[in-house]
Tab-separated table of C-alpha atoms in Angstrom:
chain	number	residue	atom	x	y	z
A	25	UNK	CA	151.923	166.319	123.349
A	26	UNK	CA	149.054	168.094	121.600
A	27	UNK	CA	150.435	166.998	118.250
A	28	UNK	CA	150.478	163.341	119.393
A	29	UNK	CA	146.885	163.580	120.584
A	30	UNK	CA	145.823	165.069	117.278
A	31	UNK	CA	147.625	162.288	115.370
A	32	UNK	CA	146.045	159.637	117.566
A	33	UNK	CA	142.606	161.167	117.039
A	34	UNK	CA	143.181	161.195	113.296
A	35	UNK	CA	144.234	157.545	113.292
A	36	UNK	CA	141.260	156.527	115.433
A	37	UNK	CA	138.931	158.557	113.254
A	38	UNK	CA	140.251	156.924	110.096
A	39	UNK	CA	139.969	153.509	111.720
A	40	UNK	CA	136.393	154.132	112.807
A	41	UNK	CA	135.513	155.449	109.352
A	42	UNK	CA	137.002	152.366	107.699
A	43	UNK	CA	135.124	150.123	110.126
A	44	UNK	CA	131.858	151.895	109.421
A	45	UNK	CA	132.420	151.624	105.693
A	46	UNK	CA	133.198	147.933	106.054
A	47	UNK	CA	130.078	147.356	108.146
A	48	UNK	CA	128.039	149.179	105.539
A	49	UNK	CA	129.199	146.939	102.689
A	50	UNK	CA	126.069	145.351	101.239
A	51	UNK	CA	125.589	141.602	101.303
A	52	UNK	CA	126.226	140.212	97.817
A	53	UNK	CA	123.910	137.471	96.566
A	54	UNK	CA	123.977	135.505	93.328
A	55	UNK	CA	121.159	133.249	92.195
A	56	UNK	CA	121.924	130.408	89.767
A	57	UNK	CA	118.760	128.871	88.260
A	58	UNK	CA	118.740	125.466	86.588
A	59	UNK	CA	118.977	127.015	83.119
A	60	UNK	CA	118.113	130.064	81.056
A	61	UNK	CA	114.885	130.574	79.133
A	62	UNK	CA	112.500	129.259	81.798
A	63	UNK	CA	109.921	131.874	82.864
A	64	UNK	CA	109.417	130.089	86.178
A	65	UNK	CA	112.844	131.203	87.375
A	66	UNK	CA	112.138	134.784	86.266
A	67	UNK	CA	109.572	134.965	89.079
A	68	UNK	CA	112.138	133.778	91.648
A	69	UNK	CA	114.603	136.356	90.323
A	70	UNK	CA	111.986	139.108	90.691
A	71	UNK	CA	111.515	138.096	94.328
A	72	UNK	CA	115.260	138.390	94.942
A	73	UNK	CA	115.380	141.756	93.190
A	74	UNK	CA	112.521	143.230	95.209
A	75	UNK	CA	113.945	141.807	98.433
A	76	UNK	CA	117.339	143.362	97.777
A	77	UNK	CA	115.773	146.722	96.934
A	78	UNK	CA	114.297	146.723	100.427
A	79	UNK	CA	117.316	145.249	102.196
A	80	UNK	CA	120.074	147.033	100.275
A	81	UNK	CA	121.839	143.860	99.169
A	82	UNK	CA	123.639	143.420	95.845
A	83	UNK	CA	121.964	140.884	93.582
A	84	UNK	CA	123.079	139.229	90.366
A	85	UNK	CA	121.943	136.136	88.489
A	86	UNK	CA	123.721	133.820	86.052
A	87	UNK	CA	122.676	130.470	84.586
A	88	UNK	CA	123.741	127.769	82.137
A	89	UNK	CA	121.937	127.243	78.851
A	90	UNK	CA	121.011	123.652	79.718
A	91	UNK	CA	119.891	121.856	82.863
A	92	UNK	CA	122.514	119.095	82.828
A	93	UNK	CA	123.842	117.780	86.133
A	94	UNK	CA	127.217	119.568	85.951
A	95	UNK	CA	126.291	122.597	83.831
A	96	UNK	CA	126.163	124.949	86.837
A	97	UNK	CA	129.694	124.183	88.066
A	98	UNK	CA	131.566	126.813	85.964
A	99	UNK	CA	129.097	129.518	87.005
A	100	UNK	CA	129.270	128.494	90.647
A	101	UNK	CA	133.085	128.436	90.599
A	102	UNK	CA	133.292	131.879	88.992
A	103	UNK	CA	130.992	133.421	91.605
A	104	UNK	CA	132.953	131.894	94.465
A	105	UNK	CA	136.176	133.292	93.011
A	106	UNK	CA	134.459	136.674	92.750
A	107	UNK	CA	133.938	136.531	96.505
A	108	UNK	CA	130.162	136.641	96.618
A	109	UNK	CA	128.716	136.352	100.139
A	110	UNK	CA	125.727	134.137	99.334
A	111	UNK	CA	125.139	131.616	96.565
A	112	UNK	CA	121.482	130.731	96.052
A	113	UNK	CA	121.056	127.912	93.562
A	114	UNK	CA	118.383	125.645	92.133
A	115	UNK	CA	120.601	122.563	91.773
A	116	UNK	CA	120.419	120.373	88.687
A	117	UNK	CA	121.769	117.419	90.662
A	118	UNK	CA	121.518	116.293	94.293
A	119	UNK	CA	125.258	115.588	94.537
A	120	UNK	CA	127.251	116.829	91.508
A	121	UNK	CA	128.001	120.169	93.176
A	122	UNK	CA	129.015	118.889	96.614
A	123	UNK	CA	132.768	119.473	96.326
A	124	UNK	CA	132.319	122.992	94.996
A	125	UNK	CA	129.826	123.770	97.752
A	126	UNK	CA	132.253	122.487	100.387
A	127	UNK	CA	135.073	124.695	99.081
A	128	UNK	CA	132.775	127.708	99.050
A	129	UNK	CA	131.528	127.145	102.584
A	130	UNK	CA	135.096	126.702	103.868
A	131	UNK	CA	135.686	130.298	102.710
A	132	UNK	CA	132.586	131.580	104.485
A	133	UNK	CA	130.187	131.616	101.538
A	134	UNK	CA	126.579	130.780	102.459
A	135	UNK	CA	124.983	128.156	100.189
A	136	UNK	CA	121.196	128.214	99.841
A	137	UNK	CA	119.332	125.606	97.819
A	138	UNK	CA	116.279	127.335	96.355
A	139	UNK	CA	113.150	125.662	94.945
A	140	UNK	CA	114.643	122.195	95.343
A	141	UNK	CA	116.798	120.505	97.943
A	142	UNK	CA	119.613	117.978	97.716
A	143	UNK	CA	118.166	114.764	99.187
A	144	UNK	CA	120.807	112.860	101.131
A	145	UNK	CA	123.327	115.698	100.692
A	146	UNK	CA	121.906	118.368	102.957
A	147	UNK	CA	125.212	118.650	104.847
A	148	UNK	CA	126.769	120.320	101.805
A	149	UNK	CA	124.479	123.383	101.889
A	150	UNK	CA	123.458	125.755	104.667
A	151	UNK	CA	119.693	125.837	104.147
A	152	UNK	CA	116.957	125.105	101.618
A	153	UNK	CA	114.163	127.467	100.614
A	154	UNK	CA	111.283	125.340	99.317
A	155	UNK	CA	107.923	126.495	97.954
A	156	UNK	CA	105.764	123.910	99.765
A	157	UNK	CA	105.970	120.619	101.613
A	158	UNK	CA	107.375	118.521	98.767
A	159	UNK	CA	105.949	115.315	100.263
A	160	UNK	CA	102.517	116.594	99.162
A	161	UNK	CA	103.430	117.491	95.577
A	162	UNK	CA	103.401	114.011	94.055
A	163	UNK	CA	100.142	112.818	95.669
A	164	UNK	CA	98.460	116.145	94.842
A	165	UNK	CA	99.335	115.751	91.171
A	166	UNK	CA	98.024	112.174	91.085
A	167	UNK	CA	94.752	113.257	92.692
A	168	UNK	CA	94.367	116.209	90.318
A	169	UNK	CA	94.664	113.930	87.293
A	170	UNK	CA	92.689	111.066	88.832
A	171	UNK	CA	89.689	113.299	89.418
A	172	UNK	CA	89.674	114.281	85.728
A	173	UNK	CA	89.950	110.767	84.280
A	174	UNK	CA	87.611	108.968	86.663
A	175	UNK	CA	90.526	107.348	88.491
A	176	UNK	CA	91.249	104.826	85.754
A	177	UNK	CA	93.264	104.469	82.575
A	178	UNK	CA	96.826	104.708	81.295
A	179	UNK	CA	98.872	107.723	82.346
A	180	UNK	CA	102.392	108.978	81.680
A	181	UNK	CA	104.791	111.385	83.350
A	182	UNK	CA	106.772	113.998	81.424
A	183	UNK	CA	109.619	115.173	83.653
A	184	UNK	CA	112.639	117.457	83.292
A	185	UNK	CA	116.077	115.780	83.385
A	186	UNK	CA	116.837	112.351	84.806
A	187	UNK	CA	118.975	113.991	87.522
A	188	UNK	CA	116.507	116.708	88.588
A	189	UNK	CA	116.322	116.246	92.397
A	190	UNK	CA	112.954	117.910	92.943
A	191	UNK	CA	111.175	116.104	90.092
A	192	UNK	CA	112.656	112.772	91.156
A	193	UNK	CA	111.327	113.210	94.689
A	194	UNK	CA	107.860	114.041	93.352
A	195	UNK	CA	107.864	111.158	90.868
A	196	UNK	CA	108.862	108.699	93.592
A	197	UNK	CA	105.893	109.926	95.645
A	198	UNK	CA	103.585	109.627	92.613
A	199	UNK	CA	104.634	106.025	92.028
A	200	UNK	CA	104.224	105.219	95.714
A	201	UNK	CA	100.741	106.763	95.745
A	202	UNK	CA	99.666	104.866	92.633
A	203	UNK	CA	100.971	101.565	94.008
A	204	UNK	CA	99.695	101.778	97.582
A	205	UNK	CA	96.493	103.810	97.585
A	206	UNK	CA	93.539	101.663	96.442
A	207	UNK	CA	91.813	104.816	95.190
A	208	UNK	CA	94.213	104.798	92.229
A	209	UNK	CA	94.347	101.035	91.633
A	210	UNK	CA	92.890	101.391	88.122
A	211	UNK	CA	95.354	104.098	87.055
A	212	UNK	CA	98.361	102.606	85.268
A	213	UNK	CA	101.649	104.462	84.867
A	214	UNK	CA	102.929	103.301	81.473
A	215	UNK	CA	106.148	105.332	81.178
A	216	UNK	CA	108.203	108.297	82.346
A	217	UNK	CA	109.576	110.575	79.623
A	218	UNK	CA	112.240	113.246	80.041
A	219	UNK	CA	112.116	116.544	78.168
A	220	UNK	CA	115.220	118.010	79.850
A	221	UNK	CA	113.327	121.252	80.555
A	222	UNK	CA	113.797	122.077	76.878
A	223	UNK	CA	110.641	123.180	74.998
A	224	UNK	CA	111.481	121.352	71.777
A	225	UNK	CA	112.530	118.103	73.405
A	226	UNK	CA	109.506	118.209	75.724
A	227	UNK	CA	107.299	118.662	72.658
A	228	UNK	CA	108.940	115.741	70.864
A	229	UNK	CA	108.623	113.507	73.931
A	230	UNK	CA	104.926	114.351	74.279
A	231	UNK	CA	104.306	113.615	70.609
A	232	UNK	CA	105.970	110.238	71.141
A	233	UNK	CA	103.711	109.538	74.127
A	234	UNK	CA	100.616	110.153	72.035
A	235	UNK	CA	101.943	107.984	69.205
A	236	UNK	CA	103.170	105.086	71.342
A	237	UNK	CA	100.268	104.907	73.785
A	238	UNK	CA	96.980	105.265	71.843
A	239	UNK	CA	94.949	104.537	75.012
A	240	UNK	CA	96.661	107.256	77.058
A	241	UNK	CA	94.220	109.086	79.324
A	242	UNK	CA	96.462	111.606	81.029
A	243	UNK	CA	99.888	113.220	81.381
A	244	UNK	CA	101.440	114.594	84.563
A	245	UNK	CA	104.273	117.038	83.928
A	246	UNK	CA	105.817	118.388	87.151
A	247	UNK	CA	107.848	121.035	85.319
A	248	UNK	CA	106.735	124.359	83.905
A	249	UNK	CA	108.434	123.776	80.557
A	250	UNK	CA	107.012	120.285	80.214
A	251	UNK	CA	103.411	121.032	81.148
A	252	UNK	CA	103.199	123.885	78.628
A	253	UNK	CA	104.718	121.697	75.897
A	254	UNK	CA	102.351	118.822	76.701
A	255	UNK	CA	99.344	121.141	76.606
A	256	UNK	CA	100.451	122.547	73.264
A	257	UNK	CA	100.822	119.073	71.728
A	258	UNK	CA	97.428	117.924	73.009
A	259	UNK	CA	95.823	121.122	71.750
A	260	UNK	CA	97.408	120.751	68.292
A	261	UNK	CA	96.331	117.099	68.122
A	262	UNK	CA	92.790	118.135	69.139
A	263	UNK	CA	92.755	115.466	71.852
A	264	UNK	CA	91.917	117.575	74.891
A	265	UNK	CA	88.694	115.607	75.349
A	266	UNK	CA	90.610	112.309	75.459
A	267	UNK	CA	93.927	113.180	77.122
A	268	UNK	CA	94.037	115.294	80.270
A	269	UNK	CA	97.154	117.301	81.083
A	270	UNK	CA	98.068	118.365	84.606
A	271	UNK	CA	101.331	119.511	86.116
A	272	UNK	CA	103.193	122.409	87.620
A	273	UNK	CA	102.963	125.612	85.596
A	274	UNK	CA	102.705	129.375	85.909
A	275	UNK	CA	99.365	131.124	85.345
A	276	UNK	CA	100.638	133.369	82.545
A	277	UNK	CA	102.159	130.400	80.750
A	278	UNK	CA	99.051	128.217	81.062
A	279	UNK	CA	96.301	130.836	80.856
A	280	UNK	CA	95.396	130.204	77.204
A	281	UNK	CA	95.145	126.448	77.717
A	282	UNK	CA	92.823	126.933	80.696
A	283	UNK	CA	90.648	129.445	78.896
A	284	UNK	CA	90.254	127.319	75.731
A	285	UNK	CA	89.634	124.103	77.677
A	286	UNK	CA	92.787	122.222	76.713
A	287	UNK	CA	93.739	122.019	80.397
A	288	UNK	CA	91.169	121.835	83.196
A	289	UNK	CA	93.509	122.559	86.088
A	290	UNK	CA	97.176	122.668	87.068
A	291	UNK	CA	99.042	123.485	90.249
A	292	UNK	CA	101.919	125.536	91.567
A	293	UNK	CA	102.911	127.945	94.332
A	294	UNK	CA	104.445	131.418	94.328
A	295	UNK	CA	108.019	131.254	92.975
A	296	UNK	CA	108.266	135.001	93.640
A	297	UNK	CA	107.895	134.346	97.376
A	298	UNK	CA	110.835	131.945	97.282
A	299	UNK	CA	113.163	134.639	96.017
A	300	UNK	CA	111.784	137.204	98.453
A	301	UNK	CA	112.124	134.871	101.435
A	302	UNK	CA	115.609	133.716	100.384
A	303	UNK	CA	116.857	137.306	100.157
A	304	UNK	CA	115.617	138.151	103.660
A	305	UNK	CA	116.997	134.936	105.130
A	306	UNK	CA	120.392	135.322	103.424
A	307	UNK	CA	120.913	138.889	104.611
A	308	UNK	CA	119.717	138.051	108.116
A	309	UNK	CA	122.058	135.071	108.462
A	310	UNK	CA	125.011	136.985	107.022
A	311	UNK	CA	124.421	139.960	109.323
A	312	UNK	CA	123.762	137.760	112.367
A	313	UNK	CA	120.154	138.847	112.923
A	314	UNK	CA	118.749	135.408	111.976
A	315	UNK	CA	120.093	132.148	113.399
A	316	UNK	CA	120.194	129.289	110.934
A	317	UNK	CA	118.823	126.791	113.427
A	318	UNK	CA	115.642	124.667	113.483
A	319	UNK	CA	112.924	126.496	115.380
A	320	UNK	CA	114.190	129.989	114.576
A	321	UNK	CA	111.452	132.386	113.462
A	322	UNK	CA	111.770	135.613	111.501
A	323	UNK	CA	109.483	138.051	109.719
A	324	UNK	CA	109.296	138.589	105.970
A	325	UNK	CA	107.139	141.503	104.756
A	326	UNK	CA	104.155	140.125	102.890
A	327	UNK	CA	104.738	136.569	104.119
A	328	UNK	CA	104.541	137.051	107.872
A	329	UNK	CA	106.338	134.836	110.368
A	330	UNK	CA	108.550	132.157	108.855
A	331	UNK	CA	110.055	129.205	110.750
A	332	UNK	CA	113.291	127.359	110.055
A	333	UNK	CA	112.495	123.631	110.014
A	334	UNK	CA	114.481	120.451	110.447
A	335	UNK	CA	117.677	120.260	108.372
A	336	UNK	CA	117.290	124.028	107.891
A	337	UNK	CA	114.430	123.617	105.420
A	338	UNK	CA	112.210	126.689	105.078
A	339	UNK	CA	108.871	126.573	103.233
A	340	UNK	CA	107.057	129.565	101.769
A	341	UNK	CA	103.544	128.075	101.974
A	342	UNK	CA	101.764	124.969	103.255
A	343	UNK	CA	99.925	123.556	100.226
A	344	UNK	CA	99.914	123.793	96.454
A	345	UNK	CA	97.595	126.266	94.749
A	346	UNK	CA	95.269	124.815	92.099
A	347	UNK	CA	94.577	127.068	89.108
A	348	UNK	CA	91.475	126.655	86.930
A	349	UNK	CA	88.902	128.794	85.105
A	350	UNK	CA	87.469	130.020	88.383
A	351	UNK	CA	90.614	131.701	89.675
A	352	UNK	CA	93.284	132.026	86.979
A	353	UNK	CA	92.294	135.619	86.232
A	354	UNK	CA	93.316	136.496	89.789
A	355	UNK	CA	96.997	135.695	89.161
A	356	UNK	CA	99.653	137.387	87.066
A	357	UNK	CA	103.062	135.689	87.105
């Protein structure tokens, strides 16, 4: 009888130990940026890394070399096969990944869209971590350029890829603002160029803009690769006094252009905070301490109280930050 009790205790002890070990398994997260070689995504990655240091989650990152619509599929598939708990991704297309996402979610993998959402395809991901209210990005960029060119003249847009969901949303809002707001009636959008988030192609496209539109007054580039390339071309051409460049860039990337007067101002947000917030949200949802429902609130150290919005969209800040000579020295990312 004593022997049976001892055996039962041993079995229960082993079972409890195994259960504790299982419960202690860290949440595994992979982040898949649009492509490699873009310093913007390095800041998001740093946010994930610091978040996982605090939370004890496992973090890895992989990315394709180019930002084509389907280039992330092999990386996404490999991570799902590896059995990762959470896939955070900055999608290169609003719909090209839907089938892969659906297969992953059917196996219990959490899909987070980070830095851009999937307009019209939100049902294929669990939540979206966005930097700001994206409805404000396009109009803010138009106003930033308009102020610098006296609200009149020919302007162009230098975007990323034709499929980029975030840029396409912003560009649609820019066009709507230019067409409907009488404040911008004298600003004429002459073309939209696509640099594919590649430095060389973005440079070539900007050079073509300057050659093909001799009366060009300004360029809006809502991509960190594009705005730096556009600034470089304008600087080299010594046309900073005639062509104004605005867009979305990082302070470290754009610092020289601000300091030498090539660029008066540009805008962005904190990409680091996106990674930090996404890590906390992912671990909380996986562990059951955060409900992925509109109206849910949770705390993120350094960011305070965060609220899950409609369609499970979560924003890290309210408005864009404008960087110029007055404040750029205060930022380092």
